[in-house]
CSV table of C-alpha atoms in Angstrom, one decimal:
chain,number,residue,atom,x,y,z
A,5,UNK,CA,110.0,-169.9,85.3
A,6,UNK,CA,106.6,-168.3,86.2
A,7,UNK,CA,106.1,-167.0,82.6
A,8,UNK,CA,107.3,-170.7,80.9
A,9,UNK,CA,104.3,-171.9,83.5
A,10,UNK,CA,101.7,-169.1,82.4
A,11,UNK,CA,102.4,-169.9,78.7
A,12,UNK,CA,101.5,-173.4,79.4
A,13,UNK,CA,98.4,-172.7,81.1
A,14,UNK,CA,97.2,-170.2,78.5
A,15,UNK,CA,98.0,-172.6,75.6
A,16,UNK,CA,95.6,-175.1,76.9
A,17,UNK,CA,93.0,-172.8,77.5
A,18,UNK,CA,93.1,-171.1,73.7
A,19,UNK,CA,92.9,-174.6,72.6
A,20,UNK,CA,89.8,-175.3,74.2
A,21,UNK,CA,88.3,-172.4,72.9
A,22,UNK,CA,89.6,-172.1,69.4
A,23,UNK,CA,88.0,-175.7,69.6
A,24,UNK,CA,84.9,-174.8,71.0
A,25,UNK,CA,84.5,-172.1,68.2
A,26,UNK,CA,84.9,-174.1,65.4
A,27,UNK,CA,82.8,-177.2,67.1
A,28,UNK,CA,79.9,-174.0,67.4
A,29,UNK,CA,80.6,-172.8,63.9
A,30,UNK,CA,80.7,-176.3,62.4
A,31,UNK,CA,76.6,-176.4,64.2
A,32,UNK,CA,76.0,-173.3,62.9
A,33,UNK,CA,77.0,-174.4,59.3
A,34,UNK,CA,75.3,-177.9,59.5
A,35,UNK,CA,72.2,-176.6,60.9
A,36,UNK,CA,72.3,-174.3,57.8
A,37,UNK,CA,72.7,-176.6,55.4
A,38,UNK,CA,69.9,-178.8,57.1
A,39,UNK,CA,67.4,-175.8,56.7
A,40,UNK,CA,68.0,-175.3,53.2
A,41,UNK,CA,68.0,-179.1,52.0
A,42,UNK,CA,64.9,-179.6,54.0
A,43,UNK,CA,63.1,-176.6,52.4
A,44,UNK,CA,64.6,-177.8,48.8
A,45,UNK,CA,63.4,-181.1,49.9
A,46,UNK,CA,59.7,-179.9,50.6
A,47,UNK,CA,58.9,-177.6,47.9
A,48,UNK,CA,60.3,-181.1,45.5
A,49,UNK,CA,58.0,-183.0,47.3
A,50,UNK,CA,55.4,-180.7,47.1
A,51,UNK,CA,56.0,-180.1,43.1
A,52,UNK,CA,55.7,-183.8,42.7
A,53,UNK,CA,52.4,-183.8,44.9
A,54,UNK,CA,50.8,-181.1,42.5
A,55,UNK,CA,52.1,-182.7,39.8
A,56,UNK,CA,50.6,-186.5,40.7
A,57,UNK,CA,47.4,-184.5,41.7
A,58,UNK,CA,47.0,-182.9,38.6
A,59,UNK,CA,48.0,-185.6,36.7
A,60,UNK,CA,45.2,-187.7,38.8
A,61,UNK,CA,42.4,-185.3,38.0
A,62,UNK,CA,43.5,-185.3,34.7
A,63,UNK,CA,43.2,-188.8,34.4
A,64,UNK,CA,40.1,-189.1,36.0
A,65,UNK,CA,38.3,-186.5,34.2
A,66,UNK,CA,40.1,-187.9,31.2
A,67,UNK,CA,37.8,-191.2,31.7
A,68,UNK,CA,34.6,-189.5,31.2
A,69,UNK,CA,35.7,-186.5,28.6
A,70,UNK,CA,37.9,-188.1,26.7
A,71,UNK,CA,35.7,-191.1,25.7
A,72,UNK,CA,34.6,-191.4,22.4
A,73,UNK,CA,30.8,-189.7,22.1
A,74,UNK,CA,27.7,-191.4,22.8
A,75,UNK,CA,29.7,-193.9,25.1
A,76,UNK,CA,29.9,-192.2,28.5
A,77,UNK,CA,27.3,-194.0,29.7
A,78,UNK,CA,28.8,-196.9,29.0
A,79,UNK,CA,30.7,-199.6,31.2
A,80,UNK,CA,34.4,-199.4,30.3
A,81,UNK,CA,35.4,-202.7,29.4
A,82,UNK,CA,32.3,-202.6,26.7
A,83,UNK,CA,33.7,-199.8,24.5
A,84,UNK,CA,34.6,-200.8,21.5
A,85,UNK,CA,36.4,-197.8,19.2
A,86,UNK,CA,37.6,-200.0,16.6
A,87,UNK,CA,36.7,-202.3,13.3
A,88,UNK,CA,37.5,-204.2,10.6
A,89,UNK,CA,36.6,-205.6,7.1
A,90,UNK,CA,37.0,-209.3,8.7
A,91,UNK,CA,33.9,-211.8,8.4
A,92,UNK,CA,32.5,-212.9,11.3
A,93,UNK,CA,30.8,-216.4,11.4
A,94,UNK,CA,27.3,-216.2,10.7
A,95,UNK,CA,26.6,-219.3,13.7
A,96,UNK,CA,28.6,-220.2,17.0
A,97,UNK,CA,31.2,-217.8,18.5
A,98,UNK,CA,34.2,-215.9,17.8
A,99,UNK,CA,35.5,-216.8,21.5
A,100,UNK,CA,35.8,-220.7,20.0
A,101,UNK,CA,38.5,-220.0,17.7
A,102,UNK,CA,41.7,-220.0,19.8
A,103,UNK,CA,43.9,-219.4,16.8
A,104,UNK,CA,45.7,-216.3,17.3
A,105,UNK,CA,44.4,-213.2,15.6
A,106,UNK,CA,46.6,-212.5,12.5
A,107,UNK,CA,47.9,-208.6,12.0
A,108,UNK,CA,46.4,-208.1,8.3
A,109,UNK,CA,46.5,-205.4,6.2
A,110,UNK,CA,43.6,-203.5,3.2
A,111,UNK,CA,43.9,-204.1,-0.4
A,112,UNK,CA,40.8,-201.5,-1.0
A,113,UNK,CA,39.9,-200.4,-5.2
A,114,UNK,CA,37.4,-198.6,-7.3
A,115,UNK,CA,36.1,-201.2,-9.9
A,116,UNK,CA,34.3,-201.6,-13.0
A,117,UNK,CA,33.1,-205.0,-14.4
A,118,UNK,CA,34.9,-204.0,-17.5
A,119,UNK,CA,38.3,-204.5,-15.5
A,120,UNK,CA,36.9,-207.5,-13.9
A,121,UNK,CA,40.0,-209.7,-15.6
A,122,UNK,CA,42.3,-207.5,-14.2
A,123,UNK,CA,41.3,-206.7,-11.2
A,124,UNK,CA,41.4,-210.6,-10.6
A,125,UNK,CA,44.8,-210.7,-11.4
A,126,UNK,CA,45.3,-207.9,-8.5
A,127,UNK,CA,43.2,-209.6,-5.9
A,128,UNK,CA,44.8,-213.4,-6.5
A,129,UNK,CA,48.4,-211.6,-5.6
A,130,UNK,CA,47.2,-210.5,-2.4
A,131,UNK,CA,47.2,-213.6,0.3
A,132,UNK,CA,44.3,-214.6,1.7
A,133,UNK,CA,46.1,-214.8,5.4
A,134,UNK,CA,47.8,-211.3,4.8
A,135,UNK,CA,44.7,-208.9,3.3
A,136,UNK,CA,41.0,-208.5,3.4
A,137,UNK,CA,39.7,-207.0,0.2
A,138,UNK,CA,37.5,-204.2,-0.1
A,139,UNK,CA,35.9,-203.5,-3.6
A,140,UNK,CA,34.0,-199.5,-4.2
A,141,UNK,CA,32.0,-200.6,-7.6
A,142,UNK,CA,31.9,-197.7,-9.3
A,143,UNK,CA,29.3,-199.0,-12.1
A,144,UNK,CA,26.9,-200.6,-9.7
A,145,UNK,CA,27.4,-203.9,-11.3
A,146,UNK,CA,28.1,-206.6,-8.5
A,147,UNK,CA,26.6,-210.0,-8.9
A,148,UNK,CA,28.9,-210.6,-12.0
A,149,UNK,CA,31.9,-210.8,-10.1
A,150,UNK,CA,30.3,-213.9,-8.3
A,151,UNK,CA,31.9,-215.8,-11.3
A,152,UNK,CA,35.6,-215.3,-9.7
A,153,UNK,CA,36.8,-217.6,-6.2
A,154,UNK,CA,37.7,-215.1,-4.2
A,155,UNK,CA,34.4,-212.7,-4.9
A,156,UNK,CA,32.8,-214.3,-1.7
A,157,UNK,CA,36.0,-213.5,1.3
A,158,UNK,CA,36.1,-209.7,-0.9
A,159,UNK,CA,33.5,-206.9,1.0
A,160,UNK,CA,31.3,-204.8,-1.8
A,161,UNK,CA,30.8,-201.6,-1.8
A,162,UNK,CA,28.7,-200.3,-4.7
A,163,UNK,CA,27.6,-196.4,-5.7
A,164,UNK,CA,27.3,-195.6,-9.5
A,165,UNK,CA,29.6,-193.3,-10.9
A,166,UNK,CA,31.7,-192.4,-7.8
A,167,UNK,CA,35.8,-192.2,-7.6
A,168,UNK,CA,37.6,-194.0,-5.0
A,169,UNK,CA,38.0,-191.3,-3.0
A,170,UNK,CA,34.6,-190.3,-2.6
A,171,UNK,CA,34.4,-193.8,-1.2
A,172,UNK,CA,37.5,-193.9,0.8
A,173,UNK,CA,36.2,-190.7,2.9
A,174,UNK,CA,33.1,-193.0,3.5
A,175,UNK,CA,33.8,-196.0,4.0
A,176,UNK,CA,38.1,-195.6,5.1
A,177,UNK,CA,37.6,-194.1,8.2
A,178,UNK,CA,40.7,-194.2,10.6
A,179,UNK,CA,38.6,-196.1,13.2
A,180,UNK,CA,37.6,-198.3,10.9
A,181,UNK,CA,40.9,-199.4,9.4
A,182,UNK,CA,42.5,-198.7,12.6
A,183,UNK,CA,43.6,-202.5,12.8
A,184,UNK,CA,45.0,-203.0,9.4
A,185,UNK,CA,48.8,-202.0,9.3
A,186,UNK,CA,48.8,-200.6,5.5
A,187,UNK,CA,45.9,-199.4,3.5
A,188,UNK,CA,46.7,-199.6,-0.4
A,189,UNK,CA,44.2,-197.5,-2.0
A,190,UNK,CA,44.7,-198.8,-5.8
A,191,UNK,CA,43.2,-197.9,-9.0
A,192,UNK,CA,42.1,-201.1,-11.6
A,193,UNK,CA,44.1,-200.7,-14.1
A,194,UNK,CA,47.4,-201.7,-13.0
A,195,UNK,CA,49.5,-205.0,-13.8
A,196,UNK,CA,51.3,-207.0,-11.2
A,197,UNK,CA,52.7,-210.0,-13.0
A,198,UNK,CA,56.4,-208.4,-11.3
A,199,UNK,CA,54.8,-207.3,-7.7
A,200,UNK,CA,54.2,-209.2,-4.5
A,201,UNK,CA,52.6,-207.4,-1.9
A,202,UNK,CA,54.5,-209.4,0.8
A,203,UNK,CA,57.7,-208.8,-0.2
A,204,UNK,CA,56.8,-204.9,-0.9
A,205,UNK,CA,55.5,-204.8,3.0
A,206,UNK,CA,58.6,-206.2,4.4
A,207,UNK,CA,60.3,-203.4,2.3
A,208,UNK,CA,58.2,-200.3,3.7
A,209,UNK,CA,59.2,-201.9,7.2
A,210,UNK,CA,62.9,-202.1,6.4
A,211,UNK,CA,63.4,-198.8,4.8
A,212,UNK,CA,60.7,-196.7,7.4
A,213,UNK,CA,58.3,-195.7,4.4
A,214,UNK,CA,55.1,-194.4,5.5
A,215,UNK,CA,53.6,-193.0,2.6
A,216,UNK,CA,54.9,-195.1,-0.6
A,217,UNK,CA,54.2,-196.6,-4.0
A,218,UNK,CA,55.2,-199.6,-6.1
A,219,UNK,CA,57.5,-198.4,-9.1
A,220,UNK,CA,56.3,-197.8,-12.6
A,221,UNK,CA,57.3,-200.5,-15.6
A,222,UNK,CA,59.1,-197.3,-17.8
A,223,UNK,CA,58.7,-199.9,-20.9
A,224,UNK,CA,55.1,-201.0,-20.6
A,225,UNK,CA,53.7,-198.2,-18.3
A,226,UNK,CA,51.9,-195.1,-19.0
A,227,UNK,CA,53.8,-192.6,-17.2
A,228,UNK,CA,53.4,-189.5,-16.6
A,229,UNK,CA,55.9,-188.7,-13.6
A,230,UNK,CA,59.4,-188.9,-13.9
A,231,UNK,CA,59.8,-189.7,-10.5
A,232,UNK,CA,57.7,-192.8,-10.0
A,233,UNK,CA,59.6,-195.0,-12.9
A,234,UNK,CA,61.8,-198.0,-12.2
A,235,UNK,CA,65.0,-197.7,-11.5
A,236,UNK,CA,66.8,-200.3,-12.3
A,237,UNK,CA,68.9,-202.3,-9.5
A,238,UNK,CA,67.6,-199.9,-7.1
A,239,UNK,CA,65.4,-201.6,-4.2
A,240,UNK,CA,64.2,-198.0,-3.3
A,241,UNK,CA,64.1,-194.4,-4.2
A,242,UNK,CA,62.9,-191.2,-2.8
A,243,UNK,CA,63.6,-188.6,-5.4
A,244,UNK,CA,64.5,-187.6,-9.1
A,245,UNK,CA,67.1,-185.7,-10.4
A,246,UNK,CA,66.5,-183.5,-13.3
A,247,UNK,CA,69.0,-180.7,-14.4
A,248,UNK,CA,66.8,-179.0,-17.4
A,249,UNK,CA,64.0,-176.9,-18.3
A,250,UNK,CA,62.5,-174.6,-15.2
A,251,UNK,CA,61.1,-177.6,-13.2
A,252,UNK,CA,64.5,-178.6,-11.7
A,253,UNK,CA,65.7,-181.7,-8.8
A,254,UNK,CA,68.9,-181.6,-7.6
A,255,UNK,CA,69.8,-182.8,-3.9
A,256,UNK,CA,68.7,-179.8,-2.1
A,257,UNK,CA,65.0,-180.4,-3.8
A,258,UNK,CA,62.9,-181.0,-0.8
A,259,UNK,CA,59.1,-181.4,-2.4
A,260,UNK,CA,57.0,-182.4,-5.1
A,261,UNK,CA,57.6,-183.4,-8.1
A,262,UNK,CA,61.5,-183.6,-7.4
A,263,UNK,CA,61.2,-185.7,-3.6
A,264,UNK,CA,58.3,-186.6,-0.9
A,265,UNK,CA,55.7,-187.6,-3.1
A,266,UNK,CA,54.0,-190.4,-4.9
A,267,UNK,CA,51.0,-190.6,-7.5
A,268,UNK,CA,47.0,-191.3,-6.6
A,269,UNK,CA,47.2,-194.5,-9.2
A,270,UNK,CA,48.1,-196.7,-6.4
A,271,UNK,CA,49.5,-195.3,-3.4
A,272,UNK,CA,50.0,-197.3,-0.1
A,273,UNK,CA,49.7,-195.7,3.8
A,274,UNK,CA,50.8,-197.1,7.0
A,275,UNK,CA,47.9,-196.7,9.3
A,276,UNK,CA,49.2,-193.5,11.1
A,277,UNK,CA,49.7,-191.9,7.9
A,278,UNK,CA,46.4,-192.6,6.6
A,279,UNK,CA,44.4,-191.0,9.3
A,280,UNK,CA,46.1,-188.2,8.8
A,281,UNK,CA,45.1,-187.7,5.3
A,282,UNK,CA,41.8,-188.8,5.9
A,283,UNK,CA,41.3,-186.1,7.5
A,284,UNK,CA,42.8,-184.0,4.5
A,285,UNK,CA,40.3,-185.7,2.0
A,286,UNK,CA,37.3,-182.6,1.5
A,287,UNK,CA,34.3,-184.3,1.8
A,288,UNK,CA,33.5,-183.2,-2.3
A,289,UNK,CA,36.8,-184.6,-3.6
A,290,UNK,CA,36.4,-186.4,-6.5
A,291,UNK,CA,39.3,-187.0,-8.5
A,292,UNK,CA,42.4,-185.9,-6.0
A,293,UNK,CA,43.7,-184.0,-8.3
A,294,UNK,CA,46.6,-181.9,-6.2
A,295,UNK,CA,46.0,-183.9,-3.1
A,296,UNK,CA,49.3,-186.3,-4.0
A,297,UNK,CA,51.5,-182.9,-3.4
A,298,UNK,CA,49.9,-182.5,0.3
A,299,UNK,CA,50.6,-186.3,1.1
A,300,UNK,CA,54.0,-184.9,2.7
A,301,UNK,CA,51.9,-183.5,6.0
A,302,UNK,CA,51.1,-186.6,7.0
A,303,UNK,CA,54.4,-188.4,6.1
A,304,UNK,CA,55.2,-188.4,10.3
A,305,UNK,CA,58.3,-187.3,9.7
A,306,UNK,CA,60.6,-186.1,7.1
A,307,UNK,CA,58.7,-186.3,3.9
A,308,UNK,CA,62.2,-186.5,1.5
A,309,UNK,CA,62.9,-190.1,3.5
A,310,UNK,CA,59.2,-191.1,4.8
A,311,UNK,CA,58.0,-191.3,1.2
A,312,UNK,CA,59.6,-193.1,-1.3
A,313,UNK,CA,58.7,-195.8,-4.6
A,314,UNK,CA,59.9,-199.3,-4.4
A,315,UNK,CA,61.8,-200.3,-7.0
A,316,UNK,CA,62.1,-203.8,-6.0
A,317,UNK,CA,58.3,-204.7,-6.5
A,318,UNK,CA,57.2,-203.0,-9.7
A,319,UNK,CA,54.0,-202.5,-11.6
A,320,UNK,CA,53.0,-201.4,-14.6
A,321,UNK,CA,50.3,-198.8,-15.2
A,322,UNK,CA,48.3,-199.7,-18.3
A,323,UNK,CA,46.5,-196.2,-18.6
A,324,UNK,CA,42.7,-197.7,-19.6
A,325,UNK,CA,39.6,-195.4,-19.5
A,326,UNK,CA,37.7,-196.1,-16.0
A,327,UNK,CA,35.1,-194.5,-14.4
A,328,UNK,CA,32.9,-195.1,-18.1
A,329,UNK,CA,30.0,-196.7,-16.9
A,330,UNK,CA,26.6,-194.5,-17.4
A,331,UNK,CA,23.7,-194.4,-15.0
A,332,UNK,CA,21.1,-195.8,-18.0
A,333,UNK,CA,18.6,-193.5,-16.5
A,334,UNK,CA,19.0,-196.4,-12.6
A,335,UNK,CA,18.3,-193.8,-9.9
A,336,UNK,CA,21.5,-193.2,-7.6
A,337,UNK,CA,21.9,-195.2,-5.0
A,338,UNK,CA,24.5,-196.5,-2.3
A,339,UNK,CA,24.6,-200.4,-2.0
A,340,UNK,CA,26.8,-202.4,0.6
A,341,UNK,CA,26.9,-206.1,-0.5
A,342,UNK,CA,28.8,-208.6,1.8
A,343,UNK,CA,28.6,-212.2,0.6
């Protein structure tokens, strides 16, 4: 009887403190866990601190350092790092014409007046509302081409006996072009009765071509890369198959002449790939000769699938002597005409 009683007593009392143990060891455990998450907690918030502080100072210093040159000094809202080819009225302001401002792209080419027909022919495919028109005259002969409509909305560049490149590097700088989605850098000597430069846009968006060229008439077309001619129901292609002689292209061909890569005669850049190979045109380049198999640095991206010739809108490249025009004893000079 006594020990039934003592084992009731006792049962209670172990209980309690079995209880009371895990109650202190559950504290004990919690307050653990507190310590560490609020240590985790404030080296986070501390990371983040740094991180938003650095990021600040960066920011800050960013706005006085990383400003173009010669405009520190400057208010900020008056920097202007950008232009265009786009005529501005000669009286009254800009700020009257509400109509939306039209995203435009560059038809830009060295020209001789002995090409003047054909370079007409060029200029008239390009829409008035789509491109401005920049002309390098390589021959030094500009009032002539007053005789054509369009001569007046077309910017003239004149410097005897320079190649388009030596003008592009001059006169094509990124900034400068910055606002003009493609660039097509063309020679005067190509045929376009089978091209229209809208439709061959809409294709470079479609397909992601940053670095591109229209196709080459194999019929009518001096050719002299196997890769850049037609091919027939083919919208686009990137690169040429050839299984004799030493230069061969099979699938696993990742460069020039085989994939990537696209002649000088008339190649077309988006505007990220052009300032990129501005920036690879030497300041003494005259006729580019090499620079096509380079183009694949500033493809941004995958050169086999960033470059590529559209079949769909075709040209024809009728191969005439340019660049023929003497200096008759004129001293050499560098002329801008905008009229």
């Amino acid at each position: 009887m006594m020990k039934a009683l003592a084992s009731n007593i006792i049962l209670p009392e172990s209980k309690n403190r079995l209880r009371l143990c895990t109650f202190f060891v559950a504290v004990i455990l919690g307050a653990g866990v507190y310590f560490i998450a609020s240590e985790f907690i404030t080296k986070e918030i501390f990371r983040w601190e740094v991180f938003y502080s650095a990021r600040t100072v960066i920011s800050s210093r960013c706005k006085n350092q990383c400003r173009p040159p010669g405009s520190e000094f400057l208010p900020e809202g008056i920097v202007s790092k950008t232009s265009n080819f786009e005529f501005q009225p000669l009286w009254g302001s800009t700020l009257n014409n509400k109509t939306p401002k039209v995203s435009k792209n560059l038809l830009s080419m060295a020209v001789g007046i002995n090409q003047r027909h054909i370079v007409s022919k060029i200029v008239e495919k390009f829409p008035r509302d789509d491109f401005d028109v920049l002309l390098f005259h390589y021959d030094g002969v500009v009032d002539e081409w007053k005789d054509f409509s369009w001569s007046s909305r077309a910017v003239h560049v004149s410097s005897l006996n320079q190649t388009k490149w030596w003008f592009a590097k001059r006169f094509l700088h990124p900034d400068i072009v910055a606002e003009y989605n493609y660039i097509f850098l063309w020679d005067e000597d190509l045929g376009v009765e089978n091209f229209d430069p809208k439709r061959y846009i809409s294709i470079l968006k479609e397909e992601g071509l940053e670095i591109s060229q229209p196709a080459l008439d194999p019929v009518k077309s001096k050719v002299h890369q196997a890769l850049t001619a037609r091919k027939t129901g083919s919208k686009v292609h990137r690169r040429f198959y050839n299984s004799k002689g030493s230069a061969r292209c099979d699938a696993n061909s990742t460069g020039p002449p085989c994939t990537g890569w696209v002649e000088m005669m008339a190649p077309v850049f988006s505007r990220a790939a052009w300032r990129c190979t501005w920036y690879m045109i030497q300041n003494d380049l005259i006729h580019a000769w090499g620079l096509d198999r380079q183009l694949g640095y500033c493809a941004q991206g995958d050169r086999t699938q960033k470059v590529g010739v559209v079949d769909a809108e075709y040209i024809v490249h009728l191969g005439l002597p340019t660049l023929g025009a003497s200096n008759d004893g004129r001293k050499r000079r560098i002329d801008v005409f905008i009229f």
